N, CA and C atoms as an extended XYZ file, in Angstrom:
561
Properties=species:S:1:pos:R:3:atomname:S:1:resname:S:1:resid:I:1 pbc="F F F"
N        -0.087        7.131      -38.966 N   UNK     1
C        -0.228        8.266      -38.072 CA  UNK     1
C        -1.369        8.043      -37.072 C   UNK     1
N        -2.244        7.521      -37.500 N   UNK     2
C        -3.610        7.214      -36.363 CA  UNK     2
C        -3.308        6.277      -35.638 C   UNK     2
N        -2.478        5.118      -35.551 N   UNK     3
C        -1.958        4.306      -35.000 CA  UNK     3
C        -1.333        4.833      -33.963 C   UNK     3
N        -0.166        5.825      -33.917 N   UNK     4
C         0.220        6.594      -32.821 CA  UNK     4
C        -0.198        7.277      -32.513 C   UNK     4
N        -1.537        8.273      -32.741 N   UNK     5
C        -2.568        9.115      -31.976 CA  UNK     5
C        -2.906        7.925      -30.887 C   UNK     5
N        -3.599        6.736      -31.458 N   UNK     6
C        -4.049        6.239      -30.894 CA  UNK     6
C        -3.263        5.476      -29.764 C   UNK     6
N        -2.520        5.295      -29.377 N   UNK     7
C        -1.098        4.340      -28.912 CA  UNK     7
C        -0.932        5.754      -27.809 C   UNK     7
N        -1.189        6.766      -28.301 N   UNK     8
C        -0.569        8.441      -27.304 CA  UNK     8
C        -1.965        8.110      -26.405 C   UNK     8
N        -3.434        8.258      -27.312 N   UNK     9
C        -4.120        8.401      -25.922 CA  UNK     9
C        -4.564        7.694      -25.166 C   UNK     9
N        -4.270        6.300      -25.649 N   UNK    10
C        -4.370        5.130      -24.461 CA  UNK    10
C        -3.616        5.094      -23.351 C   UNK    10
N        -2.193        5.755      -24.271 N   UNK    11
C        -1.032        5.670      -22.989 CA  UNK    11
C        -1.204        6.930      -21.695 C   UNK    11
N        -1.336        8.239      -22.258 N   UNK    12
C        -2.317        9.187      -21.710 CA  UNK    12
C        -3.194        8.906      -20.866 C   UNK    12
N        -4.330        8.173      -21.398 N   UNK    13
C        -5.259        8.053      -20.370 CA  UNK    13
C        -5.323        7.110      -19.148 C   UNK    13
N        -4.642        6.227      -19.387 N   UNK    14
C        -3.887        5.328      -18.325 CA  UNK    14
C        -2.448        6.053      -17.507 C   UNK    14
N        -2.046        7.013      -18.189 N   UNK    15
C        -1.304        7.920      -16.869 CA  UNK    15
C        -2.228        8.545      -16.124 C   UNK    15
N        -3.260        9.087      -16.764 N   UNK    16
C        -4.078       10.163      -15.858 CA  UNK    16
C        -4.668        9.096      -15.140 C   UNK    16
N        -5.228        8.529      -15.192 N   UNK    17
C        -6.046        6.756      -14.608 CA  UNK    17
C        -5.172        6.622      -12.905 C   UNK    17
N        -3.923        6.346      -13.269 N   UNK    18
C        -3.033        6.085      -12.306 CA  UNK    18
C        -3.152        7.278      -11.471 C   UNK    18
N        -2.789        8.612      -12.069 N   UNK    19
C        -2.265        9.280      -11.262 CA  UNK    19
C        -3.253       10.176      -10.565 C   UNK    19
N        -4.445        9.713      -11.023 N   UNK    20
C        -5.415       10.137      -10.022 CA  UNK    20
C        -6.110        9.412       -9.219 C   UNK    20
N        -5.982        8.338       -8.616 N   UNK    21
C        -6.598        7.318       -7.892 CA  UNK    21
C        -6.020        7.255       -6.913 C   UNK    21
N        -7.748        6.718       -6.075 N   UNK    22
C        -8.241        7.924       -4.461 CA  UNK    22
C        -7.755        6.791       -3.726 C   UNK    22
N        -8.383        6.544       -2.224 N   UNK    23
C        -7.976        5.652       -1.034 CA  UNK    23
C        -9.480        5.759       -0.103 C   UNK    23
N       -10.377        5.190       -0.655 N   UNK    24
C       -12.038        5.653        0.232 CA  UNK    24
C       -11.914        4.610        1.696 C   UNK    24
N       -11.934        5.039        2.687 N   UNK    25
C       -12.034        4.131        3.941 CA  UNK    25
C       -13.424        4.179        4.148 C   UNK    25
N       -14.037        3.046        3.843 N   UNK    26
C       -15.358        2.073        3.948 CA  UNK    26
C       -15.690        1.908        5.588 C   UNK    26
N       -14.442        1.415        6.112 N   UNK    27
C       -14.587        1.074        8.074 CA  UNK    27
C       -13.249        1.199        8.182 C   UNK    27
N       -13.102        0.542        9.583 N   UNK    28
C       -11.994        0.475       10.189 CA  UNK    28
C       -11.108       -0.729        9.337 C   UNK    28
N       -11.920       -1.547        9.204 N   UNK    29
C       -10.827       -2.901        8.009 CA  UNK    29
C       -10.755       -2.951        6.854 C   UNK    29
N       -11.706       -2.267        6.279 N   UNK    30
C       -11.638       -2.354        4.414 CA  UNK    30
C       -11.949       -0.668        3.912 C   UNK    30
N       -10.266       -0.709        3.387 N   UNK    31
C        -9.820        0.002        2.400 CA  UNK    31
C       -10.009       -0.303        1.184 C   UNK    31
N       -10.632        0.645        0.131 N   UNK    32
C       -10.756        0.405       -1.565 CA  UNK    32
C        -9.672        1.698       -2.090 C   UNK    32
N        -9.522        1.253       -3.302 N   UNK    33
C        -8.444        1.878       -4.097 CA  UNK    33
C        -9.349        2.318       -5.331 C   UNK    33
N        -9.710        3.076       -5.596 N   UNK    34
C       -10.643        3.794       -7.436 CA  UNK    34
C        -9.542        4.544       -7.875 C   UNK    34
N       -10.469        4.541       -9.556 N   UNK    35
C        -9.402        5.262      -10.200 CA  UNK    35
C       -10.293        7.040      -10.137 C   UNK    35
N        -9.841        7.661      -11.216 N   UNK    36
C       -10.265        8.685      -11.632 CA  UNK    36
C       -11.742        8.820      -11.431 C   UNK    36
N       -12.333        7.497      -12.652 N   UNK    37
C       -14.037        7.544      -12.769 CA  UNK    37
C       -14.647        7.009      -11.360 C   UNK    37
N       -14.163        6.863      -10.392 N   UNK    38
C       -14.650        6.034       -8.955 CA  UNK    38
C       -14.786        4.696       -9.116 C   UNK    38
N       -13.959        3.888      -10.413 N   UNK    39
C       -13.901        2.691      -10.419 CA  UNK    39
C       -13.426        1.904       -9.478 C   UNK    39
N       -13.785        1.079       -8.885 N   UNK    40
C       -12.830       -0.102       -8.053 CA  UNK    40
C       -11.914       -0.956       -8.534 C   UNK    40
N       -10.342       -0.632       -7.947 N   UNK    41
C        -9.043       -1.028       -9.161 CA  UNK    41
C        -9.198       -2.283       -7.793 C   UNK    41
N        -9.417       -1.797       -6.875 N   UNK    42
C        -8.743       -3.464       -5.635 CA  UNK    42
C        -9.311       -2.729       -3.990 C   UNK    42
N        -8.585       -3.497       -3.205 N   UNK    43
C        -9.151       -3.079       -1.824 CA  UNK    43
C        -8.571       -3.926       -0.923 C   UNK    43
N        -8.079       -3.761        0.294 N   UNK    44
C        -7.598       -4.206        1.281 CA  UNK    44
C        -8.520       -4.283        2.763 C   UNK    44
N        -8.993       -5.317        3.075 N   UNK    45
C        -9.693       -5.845        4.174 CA  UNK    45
C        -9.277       -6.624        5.614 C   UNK    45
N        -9.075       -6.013        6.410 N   UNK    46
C        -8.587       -7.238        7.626 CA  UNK    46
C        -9.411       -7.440        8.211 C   UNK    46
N        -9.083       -8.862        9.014 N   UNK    47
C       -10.392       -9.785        9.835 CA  UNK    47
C       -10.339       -8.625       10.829 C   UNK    47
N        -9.181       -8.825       11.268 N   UNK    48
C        -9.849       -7.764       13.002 CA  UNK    48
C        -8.765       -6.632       13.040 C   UNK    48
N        -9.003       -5.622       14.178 N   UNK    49
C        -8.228       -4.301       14.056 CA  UNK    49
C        -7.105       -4.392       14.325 C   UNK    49
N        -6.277       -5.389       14.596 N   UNK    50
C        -4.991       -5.595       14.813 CA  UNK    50
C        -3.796       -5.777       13.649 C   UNK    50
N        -4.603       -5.671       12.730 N   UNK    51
C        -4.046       -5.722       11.186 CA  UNK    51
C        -2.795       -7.271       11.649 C   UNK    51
N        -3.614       -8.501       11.495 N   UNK    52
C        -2.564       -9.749       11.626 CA  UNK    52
C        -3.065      -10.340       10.640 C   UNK    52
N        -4.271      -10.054        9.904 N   UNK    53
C        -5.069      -10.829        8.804 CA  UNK    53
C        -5.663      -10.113        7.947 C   UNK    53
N        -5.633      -10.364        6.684 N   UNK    54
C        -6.744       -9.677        5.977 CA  UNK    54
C        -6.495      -10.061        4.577 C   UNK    54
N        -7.300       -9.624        3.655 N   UNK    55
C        -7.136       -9.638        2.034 CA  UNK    55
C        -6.616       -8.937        1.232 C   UNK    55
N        -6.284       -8.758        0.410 N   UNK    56
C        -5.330       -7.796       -0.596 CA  UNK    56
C        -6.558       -8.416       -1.914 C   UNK    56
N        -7.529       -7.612       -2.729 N   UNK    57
C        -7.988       -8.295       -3.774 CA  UNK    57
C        -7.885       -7.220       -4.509 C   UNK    57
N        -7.624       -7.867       -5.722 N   UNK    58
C        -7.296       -6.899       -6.943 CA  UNK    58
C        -8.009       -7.680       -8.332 C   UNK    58
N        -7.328       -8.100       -9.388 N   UNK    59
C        -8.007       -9.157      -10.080 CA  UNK    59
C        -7.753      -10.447       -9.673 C   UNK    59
N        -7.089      -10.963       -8.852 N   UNK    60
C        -6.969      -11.463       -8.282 CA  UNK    60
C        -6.258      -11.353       -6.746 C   UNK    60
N        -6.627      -12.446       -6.132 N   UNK    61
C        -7.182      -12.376       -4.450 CA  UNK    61
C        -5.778      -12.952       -4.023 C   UNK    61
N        -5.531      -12.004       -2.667 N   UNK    62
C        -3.763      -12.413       -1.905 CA  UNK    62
C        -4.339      -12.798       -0.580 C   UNK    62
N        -3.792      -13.168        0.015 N   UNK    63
C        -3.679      -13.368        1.898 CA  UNK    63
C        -2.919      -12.788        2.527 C   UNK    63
N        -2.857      -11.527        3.373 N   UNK    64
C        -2.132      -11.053        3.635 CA  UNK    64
C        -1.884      -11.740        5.507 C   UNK    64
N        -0.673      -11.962        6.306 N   UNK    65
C        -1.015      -12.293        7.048 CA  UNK    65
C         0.192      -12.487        8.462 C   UNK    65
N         0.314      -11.931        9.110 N   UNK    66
C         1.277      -12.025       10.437 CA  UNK    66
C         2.076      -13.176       10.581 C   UNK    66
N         3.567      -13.091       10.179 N   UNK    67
C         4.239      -14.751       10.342 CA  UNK    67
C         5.098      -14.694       11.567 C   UNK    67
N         5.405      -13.563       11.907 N   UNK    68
C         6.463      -13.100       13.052 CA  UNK    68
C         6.220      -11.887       13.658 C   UNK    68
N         6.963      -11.637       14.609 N   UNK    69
C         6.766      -10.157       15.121 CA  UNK    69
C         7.402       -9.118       14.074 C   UNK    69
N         6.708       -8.404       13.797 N   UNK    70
C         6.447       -7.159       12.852 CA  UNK    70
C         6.572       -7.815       11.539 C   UNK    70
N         6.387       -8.880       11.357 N   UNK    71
C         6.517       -9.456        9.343 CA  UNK    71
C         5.636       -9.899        9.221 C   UNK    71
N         5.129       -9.619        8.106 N   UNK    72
C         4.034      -10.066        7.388 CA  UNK    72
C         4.315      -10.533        6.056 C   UNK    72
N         3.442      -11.669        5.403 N   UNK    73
C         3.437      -11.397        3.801 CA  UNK    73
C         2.115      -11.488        3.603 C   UNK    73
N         2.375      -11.559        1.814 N   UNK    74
C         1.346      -11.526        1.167 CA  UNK    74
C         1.680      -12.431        0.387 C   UNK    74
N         0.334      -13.589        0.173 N   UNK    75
C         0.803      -14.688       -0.461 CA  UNK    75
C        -0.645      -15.165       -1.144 C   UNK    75
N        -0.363      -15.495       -2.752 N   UNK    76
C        -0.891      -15.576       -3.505 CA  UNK    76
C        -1.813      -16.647       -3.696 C   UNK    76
N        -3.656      -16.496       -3.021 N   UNK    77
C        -4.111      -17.475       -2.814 CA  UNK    77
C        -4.644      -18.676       -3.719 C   UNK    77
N        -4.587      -18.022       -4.930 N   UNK    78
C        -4.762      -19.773       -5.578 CA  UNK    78
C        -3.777      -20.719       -6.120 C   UNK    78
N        -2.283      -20.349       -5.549 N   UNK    79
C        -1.173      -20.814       -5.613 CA  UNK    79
C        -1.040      -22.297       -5.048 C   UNK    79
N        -0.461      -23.431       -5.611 N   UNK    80
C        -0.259      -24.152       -5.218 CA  UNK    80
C         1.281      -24.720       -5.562 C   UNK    80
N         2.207      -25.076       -4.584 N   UNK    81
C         2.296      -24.264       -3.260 CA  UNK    81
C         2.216      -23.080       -3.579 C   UNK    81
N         1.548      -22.606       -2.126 N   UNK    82
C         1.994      -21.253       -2.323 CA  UNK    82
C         2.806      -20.361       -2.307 C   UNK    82
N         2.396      -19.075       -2.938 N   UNK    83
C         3.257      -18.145       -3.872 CA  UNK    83
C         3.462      -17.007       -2.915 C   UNK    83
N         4.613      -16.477       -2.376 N   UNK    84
C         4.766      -15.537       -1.706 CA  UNK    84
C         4.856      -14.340       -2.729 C   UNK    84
N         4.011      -13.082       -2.720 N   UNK    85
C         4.213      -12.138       -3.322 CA  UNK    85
C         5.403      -11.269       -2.782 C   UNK    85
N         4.971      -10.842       -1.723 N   UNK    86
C         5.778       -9.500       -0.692 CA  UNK    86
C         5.897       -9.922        0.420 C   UNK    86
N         6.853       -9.534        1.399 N   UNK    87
C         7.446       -9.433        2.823 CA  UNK    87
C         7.480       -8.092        3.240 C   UNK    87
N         6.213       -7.562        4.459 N   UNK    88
C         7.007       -6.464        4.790 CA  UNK    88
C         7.638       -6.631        6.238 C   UNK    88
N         8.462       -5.676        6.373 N   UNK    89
C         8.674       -6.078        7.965 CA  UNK    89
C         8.956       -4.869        8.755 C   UNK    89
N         9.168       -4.656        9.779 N   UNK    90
C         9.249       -3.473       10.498 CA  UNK    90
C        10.780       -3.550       11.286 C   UNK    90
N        11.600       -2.385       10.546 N   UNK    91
C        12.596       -2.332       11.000 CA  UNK    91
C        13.060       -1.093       12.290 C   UNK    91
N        14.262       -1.125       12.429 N   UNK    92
C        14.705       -0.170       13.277 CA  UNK    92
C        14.194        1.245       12.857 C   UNK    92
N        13.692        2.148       14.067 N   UNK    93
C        13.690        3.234       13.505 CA  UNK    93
C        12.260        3.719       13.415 C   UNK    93
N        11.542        2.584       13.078 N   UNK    94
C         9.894        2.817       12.830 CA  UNK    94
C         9.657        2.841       10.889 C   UNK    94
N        10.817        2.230       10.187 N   UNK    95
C        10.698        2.070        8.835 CA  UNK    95
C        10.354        0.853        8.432 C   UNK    95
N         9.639        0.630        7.715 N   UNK    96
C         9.094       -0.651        7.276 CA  UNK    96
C         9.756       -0.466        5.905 C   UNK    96
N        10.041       -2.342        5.861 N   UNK    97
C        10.850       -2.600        4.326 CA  UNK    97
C         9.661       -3.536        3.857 C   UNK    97
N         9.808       -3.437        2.422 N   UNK    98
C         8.382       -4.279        1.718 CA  UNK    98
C         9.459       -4.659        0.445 C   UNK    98
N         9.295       -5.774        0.466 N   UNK    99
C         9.845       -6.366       -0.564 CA  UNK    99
C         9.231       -7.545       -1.699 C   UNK    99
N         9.087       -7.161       -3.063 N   UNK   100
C         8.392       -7.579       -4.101 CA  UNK   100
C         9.226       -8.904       -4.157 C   UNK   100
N         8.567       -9.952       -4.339 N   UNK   101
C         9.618      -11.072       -4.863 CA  UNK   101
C         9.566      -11.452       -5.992 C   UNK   101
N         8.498      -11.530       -6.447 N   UNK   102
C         7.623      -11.287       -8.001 CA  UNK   102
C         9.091      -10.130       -9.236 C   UNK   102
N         8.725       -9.318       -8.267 N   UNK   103
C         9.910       -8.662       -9.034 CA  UNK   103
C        11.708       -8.517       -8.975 C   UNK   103
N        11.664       -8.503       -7.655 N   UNK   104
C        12.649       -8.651       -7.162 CA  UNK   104
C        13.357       -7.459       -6.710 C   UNK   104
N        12.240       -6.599       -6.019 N   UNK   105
C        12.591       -5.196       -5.606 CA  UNK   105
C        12.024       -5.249       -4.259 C   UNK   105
N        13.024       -3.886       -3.724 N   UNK   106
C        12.804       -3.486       -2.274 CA  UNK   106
C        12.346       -2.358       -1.777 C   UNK   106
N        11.685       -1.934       -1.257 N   UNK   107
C        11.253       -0.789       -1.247 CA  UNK   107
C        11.249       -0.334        0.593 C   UNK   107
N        11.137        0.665        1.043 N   UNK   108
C        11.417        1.665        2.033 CA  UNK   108
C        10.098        2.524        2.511 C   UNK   108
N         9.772        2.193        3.539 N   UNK   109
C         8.113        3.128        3.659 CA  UNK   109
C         8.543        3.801        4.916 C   UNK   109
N         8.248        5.049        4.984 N   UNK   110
C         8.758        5.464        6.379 CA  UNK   110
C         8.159        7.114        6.495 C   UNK   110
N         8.132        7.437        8.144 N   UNK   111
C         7.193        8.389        8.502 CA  UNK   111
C         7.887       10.051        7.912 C   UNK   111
N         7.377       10.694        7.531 N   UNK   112
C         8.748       11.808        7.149 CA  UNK   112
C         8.721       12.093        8.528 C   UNK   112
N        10.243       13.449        8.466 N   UNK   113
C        10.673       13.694        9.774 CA  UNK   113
C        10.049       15.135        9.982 C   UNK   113
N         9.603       15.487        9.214 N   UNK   114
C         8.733       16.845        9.915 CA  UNK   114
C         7.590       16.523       10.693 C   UNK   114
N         6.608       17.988       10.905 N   UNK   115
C         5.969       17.930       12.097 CA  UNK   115
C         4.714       17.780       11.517 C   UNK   115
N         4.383       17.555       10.187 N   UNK   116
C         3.730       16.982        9.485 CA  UNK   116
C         3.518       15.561        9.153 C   UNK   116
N         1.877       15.085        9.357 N   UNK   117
C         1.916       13.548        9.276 CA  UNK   117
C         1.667       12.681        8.043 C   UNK   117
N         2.499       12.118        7.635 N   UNK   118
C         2.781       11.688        5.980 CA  UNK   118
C         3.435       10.768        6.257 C   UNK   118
N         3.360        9.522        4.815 N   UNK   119
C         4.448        8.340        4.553 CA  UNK   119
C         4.458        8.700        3.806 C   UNK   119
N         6.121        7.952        2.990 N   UNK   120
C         6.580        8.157        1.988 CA  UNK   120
C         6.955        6.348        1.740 C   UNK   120
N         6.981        6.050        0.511 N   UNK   121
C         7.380        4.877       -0.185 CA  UNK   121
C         8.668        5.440       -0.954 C   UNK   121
N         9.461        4.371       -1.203 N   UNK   122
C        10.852        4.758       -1.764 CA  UNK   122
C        11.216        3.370       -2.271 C   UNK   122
N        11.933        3.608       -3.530 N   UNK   123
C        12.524        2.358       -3.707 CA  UNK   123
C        14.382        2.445       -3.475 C   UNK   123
N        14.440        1.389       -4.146 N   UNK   124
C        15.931        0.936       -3.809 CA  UNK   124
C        16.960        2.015       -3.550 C   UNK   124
N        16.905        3.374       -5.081 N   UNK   125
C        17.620        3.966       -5.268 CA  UNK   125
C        17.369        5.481       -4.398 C   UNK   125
N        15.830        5.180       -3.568 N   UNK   126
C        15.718        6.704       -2.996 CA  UNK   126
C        14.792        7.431       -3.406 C   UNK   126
N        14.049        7.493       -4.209 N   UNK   127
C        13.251        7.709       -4.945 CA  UNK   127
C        12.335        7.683       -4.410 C   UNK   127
N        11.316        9.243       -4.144 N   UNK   128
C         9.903        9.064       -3.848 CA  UNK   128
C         9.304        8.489       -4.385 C   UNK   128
N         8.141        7.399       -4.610 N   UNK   129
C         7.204        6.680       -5.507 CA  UNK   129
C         6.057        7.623       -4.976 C   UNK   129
N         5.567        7.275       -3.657 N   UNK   130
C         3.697        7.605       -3.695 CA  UNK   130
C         4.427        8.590       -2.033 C   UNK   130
N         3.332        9.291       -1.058 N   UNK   131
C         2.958        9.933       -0.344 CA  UNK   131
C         1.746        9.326        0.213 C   UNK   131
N         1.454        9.082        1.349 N   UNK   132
C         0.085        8.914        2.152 CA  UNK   132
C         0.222        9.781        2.844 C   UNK   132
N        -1.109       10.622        2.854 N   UNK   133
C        -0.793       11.720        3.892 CA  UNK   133
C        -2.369       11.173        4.773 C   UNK   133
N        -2.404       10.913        6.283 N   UNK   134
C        -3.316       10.156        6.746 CA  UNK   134
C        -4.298       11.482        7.666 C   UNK   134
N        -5.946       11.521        7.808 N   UNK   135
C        -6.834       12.635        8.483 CA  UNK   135
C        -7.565       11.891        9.370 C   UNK   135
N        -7.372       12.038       10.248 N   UNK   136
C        -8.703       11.368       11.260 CA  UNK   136
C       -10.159       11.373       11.137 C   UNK   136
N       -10.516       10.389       10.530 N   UNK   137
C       -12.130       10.523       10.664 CA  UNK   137
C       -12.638        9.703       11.730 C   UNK   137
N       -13.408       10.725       12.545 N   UNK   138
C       -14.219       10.291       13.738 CA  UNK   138
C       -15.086        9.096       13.256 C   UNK   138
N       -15.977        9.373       12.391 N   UNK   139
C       -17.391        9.005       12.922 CA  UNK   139
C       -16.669        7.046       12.245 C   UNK   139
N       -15.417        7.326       11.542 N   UNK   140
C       -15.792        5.774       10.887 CA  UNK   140
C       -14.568        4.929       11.790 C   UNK   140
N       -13.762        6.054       12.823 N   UNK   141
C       -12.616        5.436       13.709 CA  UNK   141
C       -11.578        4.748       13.144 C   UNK   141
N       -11.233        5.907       12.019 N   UNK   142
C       -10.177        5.382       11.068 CA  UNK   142
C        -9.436        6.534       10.860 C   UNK   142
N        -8.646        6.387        9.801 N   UNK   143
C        -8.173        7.588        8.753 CA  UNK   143
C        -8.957        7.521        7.819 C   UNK   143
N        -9.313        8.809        6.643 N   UNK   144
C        -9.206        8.654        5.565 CA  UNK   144
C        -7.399        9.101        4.739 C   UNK   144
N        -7.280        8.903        3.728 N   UNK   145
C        -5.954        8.759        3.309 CA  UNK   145
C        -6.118        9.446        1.666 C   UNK   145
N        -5.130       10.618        1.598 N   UNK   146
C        -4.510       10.831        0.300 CA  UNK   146
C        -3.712       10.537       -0.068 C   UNK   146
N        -3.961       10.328       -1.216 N   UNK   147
C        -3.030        9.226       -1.795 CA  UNK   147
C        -2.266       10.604       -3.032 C   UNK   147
N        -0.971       10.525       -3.182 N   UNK   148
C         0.022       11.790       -4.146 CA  UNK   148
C         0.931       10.665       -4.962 C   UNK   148
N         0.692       10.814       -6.042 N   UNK   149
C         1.606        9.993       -6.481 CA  UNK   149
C         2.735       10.495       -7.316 C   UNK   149
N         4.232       10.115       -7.318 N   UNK   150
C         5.136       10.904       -8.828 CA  UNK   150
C         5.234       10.289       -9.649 C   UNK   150
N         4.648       11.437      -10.752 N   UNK   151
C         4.808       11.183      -12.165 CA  UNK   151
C         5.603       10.043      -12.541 C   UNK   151
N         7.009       10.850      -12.159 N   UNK   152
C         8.103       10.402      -12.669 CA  UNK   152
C         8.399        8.463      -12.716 C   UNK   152
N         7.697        8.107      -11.813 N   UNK   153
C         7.629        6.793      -11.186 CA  UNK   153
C         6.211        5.945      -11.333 C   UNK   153
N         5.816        6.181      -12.305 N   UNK   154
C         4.478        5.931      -12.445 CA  UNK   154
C         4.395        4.285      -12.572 C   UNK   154
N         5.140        3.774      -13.630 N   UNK   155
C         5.642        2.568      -14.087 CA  UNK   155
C         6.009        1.772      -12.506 C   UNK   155
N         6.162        2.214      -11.633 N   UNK   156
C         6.733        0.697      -10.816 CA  UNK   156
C         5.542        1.188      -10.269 C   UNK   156
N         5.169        1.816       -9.821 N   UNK   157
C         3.723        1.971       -8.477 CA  UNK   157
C         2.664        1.638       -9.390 C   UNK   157
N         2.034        0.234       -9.333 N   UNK   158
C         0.937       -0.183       -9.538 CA  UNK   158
C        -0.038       -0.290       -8.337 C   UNK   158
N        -1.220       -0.819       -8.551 N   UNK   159
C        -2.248       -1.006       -7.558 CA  UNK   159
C        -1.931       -2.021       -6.500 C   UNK   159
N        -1.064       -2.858       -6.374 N   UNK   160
C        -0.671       -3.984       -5.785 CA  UNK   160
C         0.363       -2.915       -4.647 C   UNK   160
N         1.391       -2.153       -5.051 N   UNK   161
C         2.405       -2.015       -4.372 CA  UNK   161
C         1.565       -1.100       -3.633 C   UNK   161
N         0.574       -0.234       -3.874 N   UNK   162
C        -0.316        1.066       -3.632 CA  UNK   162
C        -0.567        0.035       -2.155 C   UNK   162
N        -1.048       -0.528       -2.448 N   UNK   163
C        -2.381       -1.493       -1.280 CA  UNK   163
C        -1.544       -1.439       -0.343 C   UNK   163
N         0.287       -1.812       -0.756 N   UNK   164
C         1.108       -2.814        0.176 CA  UNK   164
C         1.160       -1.550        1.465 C   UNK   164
N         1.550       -0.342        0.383 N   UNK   165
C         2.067        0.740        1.054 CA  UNK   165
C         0.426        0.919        2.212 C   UNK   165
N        -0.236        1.220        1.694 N   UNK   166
C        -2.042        1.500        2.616 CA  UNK   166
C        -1.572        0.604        3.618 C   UNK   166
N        -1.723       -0.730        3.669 N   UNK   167
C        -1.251       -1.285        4.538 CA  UNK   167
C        -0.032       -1.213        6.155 C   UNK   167
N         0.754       -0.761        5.118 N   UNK   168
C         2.103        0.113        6.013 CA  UNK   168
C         1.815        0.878        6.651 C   UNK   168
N         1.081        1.762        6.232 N   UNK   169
C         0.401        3.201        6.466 CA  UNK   169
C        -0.423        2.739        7.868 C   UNK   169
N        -1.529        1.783        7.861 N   UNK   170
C        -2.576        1.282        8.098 CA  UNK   170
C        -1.333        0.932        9.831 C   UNK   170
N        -0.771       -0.255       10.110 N   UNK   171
C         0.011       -0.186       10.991 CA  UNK   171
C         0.882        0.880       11.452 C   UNK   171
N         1.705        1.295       10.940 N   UNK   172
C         2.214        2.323       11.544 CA  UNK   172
C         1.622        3.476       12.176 C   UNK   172
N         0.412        3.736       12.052 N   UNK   173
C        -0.559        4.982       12.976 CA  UNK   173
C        -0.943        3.714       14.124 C   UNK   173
N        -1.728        2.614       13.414 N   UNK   174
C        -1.844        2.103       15.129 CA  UNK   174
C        -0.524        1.764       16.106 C   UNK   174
N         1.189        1.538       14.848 N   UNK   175
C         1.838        1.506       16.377 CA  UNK   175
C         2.144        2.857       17.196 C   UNK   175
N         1.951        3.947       16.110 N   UNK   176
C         2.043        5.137       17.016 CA  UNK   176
C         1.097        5.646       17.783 C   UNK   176
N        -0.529        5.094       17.387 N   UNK   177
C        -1.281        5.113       18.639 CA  UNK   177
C        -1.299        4.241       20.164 C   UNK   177
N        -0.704        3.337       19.927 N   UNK   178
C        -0.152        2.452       20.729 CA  UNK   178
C        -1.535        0.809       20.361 C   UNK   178
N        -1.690        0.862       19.556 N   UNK   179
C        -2.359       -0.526       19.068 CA  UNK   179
C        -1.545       -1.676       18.845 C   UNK   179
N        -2.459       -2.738       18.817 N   UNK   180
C        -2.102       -3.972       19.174 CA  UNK   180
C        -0.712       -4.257       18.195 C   UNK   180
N        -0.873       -3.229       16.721 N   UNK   181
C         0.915       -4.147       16.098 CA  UNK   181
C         2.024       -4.070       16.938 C   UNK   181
N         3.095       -4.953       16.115 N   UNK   182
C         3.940       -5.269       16.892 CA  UNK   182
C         5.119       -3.564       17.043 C   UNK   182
N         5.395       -2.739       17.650 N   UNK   183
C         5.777       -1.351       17.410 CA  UNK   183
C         7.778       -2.354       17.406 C   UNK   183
N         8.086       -2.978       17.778 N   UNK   184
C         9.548       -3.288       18.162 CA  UNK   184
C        10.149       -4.913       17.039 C   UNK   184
N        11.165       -4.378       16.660 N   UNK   185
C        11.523       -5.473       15.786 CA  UNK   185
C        12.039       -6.627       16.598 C   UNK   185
N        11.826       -8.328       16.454 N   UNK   186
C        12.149       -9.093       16.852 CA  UNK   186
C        13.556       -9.390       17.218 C   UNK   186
N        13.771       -9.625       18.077 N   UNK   187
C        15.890       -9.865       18.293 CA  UNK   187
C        15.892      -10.892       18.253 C   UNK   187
């Protein structure tokens, strides 16, 4: 019986863990991810504001990085060769597709259609996973970002896919501010 008390509140406290972890914008290039206690789970950094470069570090360190107009991956830097994690790319419409290769899933990030400013992540079947809902902060010339996550979906949205989505998030306001990403898919 103490065996499954114990087995309940590990599993417990690692739902609440997940499902409360923030999105602190540091500057304009480095995003961190905490949990509940203000731990640091990972963080996303780009060289310059054009989001064509940057880091993905978690327990271990990715390269995230511009291969084409609107695609990017993320590729696993102490890989030899290297290891492509994810592809996202920017499709018709203003929806970005991000795709796990690691796992072998696809996922859907896209602006909702109300007059409210929010992303949504989705996987294959449709399914809300997470919410970014993005606020202008002046003084650091960024967003800060809430991060909503569902329950129900707790299990596929780890800290890795979290970042991918920040990321998404992260371009898509500069192509709707009119910044340097690429706003038009390649023909």
């Amino acid at each position: 019986m103490k065996r499954q008390n114990k087995k309940l509140v590990i599993s417990l406290a690692k739902h609440l863990t997940l499902l409360k972890m923030t999105i602190c914008t540091v500057n304009k290039k480095r995003f961190e991810l905490k949990n509940s206690a203000e731990i640091h789970i990972g963080c996303i950094e780009y060289e310059n504001s054009c989001f064509s470069k940057g880091v993905v570090v978690l327990t271990d360190k990715f390269r995230l990085q511009l291969i084409a107009t609107g695609v990017w991956v993320t590729v696993f830097d102490d890989a030899v060769p290297e290891k492509m994690m994810t592809k996202i790319k920017v499709e018709a419409g203003g929806i970005m597709s991000v795709r796990k290769f690691y796992k072998g899933k696809k996922y859907t990030f896209k602006k909702s259609a109300n007059w409210k400013l929010r992303f949504s992540l989705f996987n294959a079947d449709g399914d809300e996973l997470l919410t970014i809902v993005p606020t202008v902060n002046w003084k650091k010339e960024s967003h800060d970002f809430v991060l909503q996550l569902n329950e129900e979906f707790e299990n596929e949205c780890d800290a890795f896919l979290i970042l991918q989505a920040l990321h998404c998030a992260n371009c898509s306001l500069s192509m709707m501010s009119g910044g340097k990403v690429p706003a038009l898919v390649s023909i």
